[in-house]
XYZ file of N, CA, C and O in Angstrom:
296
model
N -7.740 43.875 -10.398
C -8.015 43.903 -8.981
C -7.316 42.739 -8.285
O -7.870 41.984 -7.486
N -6.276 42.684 -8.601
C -5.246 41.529 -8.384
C -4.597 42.110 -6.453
O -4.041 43.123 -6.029
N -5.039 40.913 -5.863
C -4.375 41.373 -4.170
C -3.270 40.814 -4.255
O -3.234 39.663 -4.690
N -1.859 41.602 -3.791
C -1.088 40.760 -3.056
C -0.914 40.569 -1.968
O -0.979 41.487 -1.151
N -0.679 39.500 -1.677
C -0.688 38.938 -0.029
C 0.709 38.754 0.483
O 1.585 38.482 -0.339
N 0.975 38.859 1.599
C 2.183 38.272 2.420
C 2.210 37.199 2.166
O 1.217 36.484 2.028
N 4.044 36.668 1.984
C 4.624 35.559 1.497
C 3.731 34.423 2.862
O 3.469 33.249 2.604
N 3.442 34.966 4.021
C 2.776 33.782 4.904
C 1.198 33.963 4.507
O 0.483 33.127 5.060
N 0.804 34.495 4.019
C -0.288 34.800 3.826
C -0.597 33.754 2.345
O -1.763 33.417 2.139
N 0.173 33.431 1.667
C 0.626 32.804 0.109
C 0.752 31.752 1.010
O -0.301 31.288 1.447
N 2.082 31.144 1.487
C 1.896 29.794 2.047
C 0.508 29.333 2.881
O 0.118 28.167 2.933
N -0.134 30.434 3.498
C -1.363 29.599 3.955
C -2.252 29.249 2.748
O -2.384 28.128 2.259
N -2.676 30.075 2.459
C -3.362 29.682 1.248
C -3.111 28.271 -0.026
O -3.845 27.493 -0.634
N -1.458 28.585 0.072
C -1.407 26.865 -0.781
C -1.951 26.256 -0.010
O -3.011 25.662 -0.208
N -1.037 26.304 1.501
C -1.270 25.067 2.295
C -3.083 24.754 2.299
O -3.600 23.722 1.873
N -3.579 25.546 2.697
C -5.631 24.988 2.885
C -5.483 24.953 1.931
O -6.092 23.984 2.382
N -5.220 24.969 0.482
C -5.976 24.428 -0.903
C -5.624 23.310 -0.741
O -6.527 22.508 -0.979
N -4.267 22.672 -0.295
C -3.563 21.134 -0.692
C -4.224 20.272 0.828
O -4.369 19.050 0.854
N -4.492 21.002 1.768
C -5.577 19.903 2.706
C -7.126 20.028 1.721
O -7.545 19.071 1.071
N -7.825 21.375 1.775
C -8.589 20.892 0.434
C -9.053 20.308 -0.159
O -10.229 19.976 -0.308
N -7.926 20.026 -0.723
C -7.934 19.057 -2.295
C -7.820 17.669 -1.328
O -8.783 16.914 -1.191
N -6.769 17.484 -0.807
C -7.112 16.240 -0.206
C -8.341 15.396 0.666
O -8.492 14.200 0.918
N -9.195 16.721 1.020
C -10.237 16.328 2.060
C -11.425 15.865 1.088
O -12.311 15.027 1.252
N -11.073 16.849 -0.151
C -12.431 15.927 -1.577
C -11.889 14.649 -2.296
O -12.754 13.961 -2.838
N -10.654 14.242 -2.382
C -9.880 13.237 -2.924
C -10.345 12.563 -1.617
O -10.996 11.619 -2.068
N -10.415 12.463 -0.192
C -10.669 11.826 0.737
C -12.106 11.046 0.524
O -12.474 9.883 0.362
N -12.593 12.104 0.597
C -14.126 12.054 0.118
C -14.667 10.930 -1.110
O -15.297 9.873 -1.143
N -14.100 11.727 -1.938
C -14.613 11.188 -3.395
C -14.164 9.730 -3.173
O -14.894 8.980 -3.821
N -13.108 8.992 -2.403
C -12.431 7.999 -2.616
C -13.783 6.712 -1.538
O -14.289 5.600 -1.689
N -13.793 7.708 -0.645
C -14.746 6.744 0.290
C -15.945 6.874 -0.570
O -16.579 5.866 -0.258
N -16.813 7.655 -1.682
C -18.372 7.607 -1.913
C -17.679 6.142 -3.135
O -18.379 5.139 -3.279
N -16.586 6.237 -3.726
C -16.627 5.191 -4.473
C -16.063 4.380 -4.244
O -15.684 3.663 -5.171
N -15.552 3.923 -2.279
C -15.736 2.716 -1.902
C -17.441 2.115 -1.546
O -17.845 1.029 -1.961
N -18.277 3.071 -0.712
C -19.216 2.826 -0.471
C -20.191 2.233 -1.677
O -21.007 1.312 -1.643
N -19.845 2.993 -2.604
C -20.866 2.307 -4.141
C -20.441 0.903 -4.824
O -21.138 0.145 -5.498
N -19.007 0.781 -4.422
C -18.193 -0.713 -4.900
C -18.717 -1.462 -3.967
O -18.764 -2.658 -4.253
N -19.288 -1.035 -2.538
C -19.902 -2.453 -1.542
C -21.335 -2.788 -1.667
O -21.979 -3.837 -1.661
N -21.615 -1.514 -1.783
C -23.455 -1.516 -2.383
C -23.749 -2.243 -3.677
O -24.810 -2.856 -3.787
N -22.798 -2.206 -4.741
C -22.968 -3.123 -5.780
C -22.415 -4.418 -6.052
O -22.691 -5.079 -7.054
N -21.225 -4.946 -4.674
C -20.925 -6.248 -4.430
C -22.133 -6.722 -3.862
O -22.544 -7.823 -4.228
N -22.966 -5.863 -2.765
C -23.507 -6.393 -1.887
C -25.153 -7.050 -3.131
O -25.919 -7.983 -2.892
N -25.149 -6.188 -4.253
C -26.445 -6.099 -4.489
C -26.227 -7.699 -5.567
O -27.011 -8.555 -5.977
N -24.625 -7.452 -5.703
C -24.702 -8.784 -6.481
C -24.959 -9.942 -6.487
O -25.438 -10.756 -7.277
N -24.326 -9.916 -4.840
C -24.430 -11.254 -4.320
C -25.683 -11.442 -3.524
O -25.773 -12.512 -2.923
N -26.893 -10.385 -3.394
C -27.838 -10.695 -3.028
C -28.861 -11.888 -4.134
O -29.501 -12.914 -3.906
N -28.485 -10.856 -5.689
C -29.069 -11.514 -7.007
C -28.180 -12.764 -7.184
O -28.827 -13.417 -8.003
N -27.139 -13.431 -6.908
C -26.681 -14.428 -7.032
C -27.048 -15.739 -5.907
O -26.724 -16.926 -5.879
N -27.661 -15.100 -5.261
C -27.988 -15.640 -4.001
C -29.655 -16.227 -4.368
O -30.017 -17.398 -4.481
N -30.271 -15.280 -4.466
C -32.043 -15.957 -5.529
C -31.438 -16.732 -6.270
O -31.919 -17.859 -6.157
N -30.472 -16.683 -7.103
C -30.584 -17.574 -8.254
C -30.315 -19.072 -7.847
O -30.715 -20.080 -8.429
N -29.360 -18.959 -6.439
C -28.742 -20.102 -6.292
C -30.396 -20.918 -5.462
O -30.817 -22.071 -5.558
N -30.809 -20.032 -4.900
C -31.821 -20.636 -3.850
C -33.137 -20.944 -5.178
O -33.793 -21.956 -4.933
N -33.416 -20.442 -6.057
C -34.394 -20.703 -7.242
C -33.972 -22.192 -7.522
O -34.763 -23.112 -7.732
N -32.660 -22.281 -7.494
C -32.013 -23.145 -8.976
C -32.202 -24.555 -7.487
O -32.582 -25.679 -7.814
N -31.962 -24.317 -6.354
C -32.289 -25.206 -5.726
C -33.626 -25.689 -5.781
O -34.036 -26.687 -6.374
N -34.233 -24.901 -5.124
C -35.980 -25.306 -5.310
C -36.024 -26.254 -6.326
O -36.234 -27.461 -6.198
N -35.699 -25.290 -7.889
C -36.323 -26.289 -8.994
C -35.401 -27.884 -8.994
O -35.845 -28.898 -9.532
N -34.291 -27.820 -8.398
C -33.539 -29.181 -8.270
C -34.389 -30.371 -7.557
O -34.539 -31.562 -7.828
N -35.117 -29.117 -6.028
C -35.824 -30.355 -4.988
C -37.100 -30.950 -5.840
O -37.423 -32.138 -5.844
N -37.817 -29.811 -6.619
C -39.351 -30.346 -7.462
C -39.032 -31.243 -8.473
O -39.772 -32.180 -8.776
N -37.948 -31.003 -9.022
C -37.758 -32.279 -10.141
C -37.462 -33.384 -9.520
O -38.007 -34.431 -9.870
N -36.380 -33.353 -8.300
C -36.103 -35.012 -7.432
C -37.416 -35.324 -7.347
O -37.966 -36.266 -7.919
N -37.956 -34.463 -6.570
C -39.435 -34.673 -6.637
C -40.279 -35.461 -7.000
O -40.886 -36.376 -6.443
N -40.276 -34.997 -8.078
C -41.640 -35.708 -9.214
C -40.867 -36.998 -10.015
O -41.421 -38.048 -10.341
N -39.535 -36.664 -10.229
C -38.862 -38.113 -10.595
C -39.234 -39.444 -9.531
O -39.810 -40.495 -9.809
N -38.663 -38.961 -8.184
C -39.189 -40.190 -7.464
C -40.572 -40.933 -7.411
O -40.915 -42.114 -7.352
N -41.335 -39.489 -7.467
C -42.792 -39.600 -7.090
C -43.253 -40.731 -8.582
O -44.005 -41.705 -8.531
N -42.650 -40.288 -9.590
C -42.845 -40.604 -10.847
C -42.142 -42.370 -11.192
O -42.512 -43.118 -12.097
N -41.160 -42.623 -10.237
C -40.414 -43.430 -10.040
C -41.453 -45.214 -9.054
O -41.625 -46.410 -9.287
N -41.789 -44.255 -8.057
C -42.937 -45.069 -7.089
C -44.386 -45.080 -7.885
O -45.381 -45.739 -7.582
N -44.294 -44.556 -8.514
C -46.128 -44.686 -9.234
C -45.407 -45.643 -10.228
O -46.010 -46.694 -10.014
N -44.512 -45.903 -11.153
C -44.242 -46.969 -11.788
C -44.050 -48.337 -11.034
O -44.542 -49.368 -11.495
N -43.473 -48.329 -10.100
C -43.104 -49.551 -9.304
C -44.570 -50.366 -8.608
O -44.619 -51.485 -8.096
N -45.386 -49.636 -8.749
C -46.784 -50.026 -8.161
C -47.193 -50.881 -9.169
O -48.290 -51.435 -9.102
């Protein structure tokens, strides 16, 4: 059950398969830019706690060193 089509009828048809193909290659290219920013973004959110943790525990140890520092000097 094979149709044949007019030779313009054949060029349309490549032609919409090759926009097509390009409009899912379009596609596909932006969902796996969007997932490369969502997982920069998620990285540097988790790198971001760590840096603000790693501070905290920097200020509690100056902290208690000084504090620890003035209770000797007494």
């Amino acid at each position: 059950m094979t149709e044949t089509y007019s030779k313009s009828r054949q060029r349309a048809e490549i032609a919409f398969g090759s926009v097509q193909t390009q409009f899912f290659a379009k596609n596909q290219a932006a969902e796996e830019l969007e997932s490369d920013a969502q997982s920069q973004q998620a990285k540097t959110l988790r790198l971001r706690e760590a840096r603000l943790a790693r501070e905290q525990s920097d200020r509690v140890s100056a902290t208690s060193a000084l504090i620890a520092k003035r209770a000797r000097a007494r």
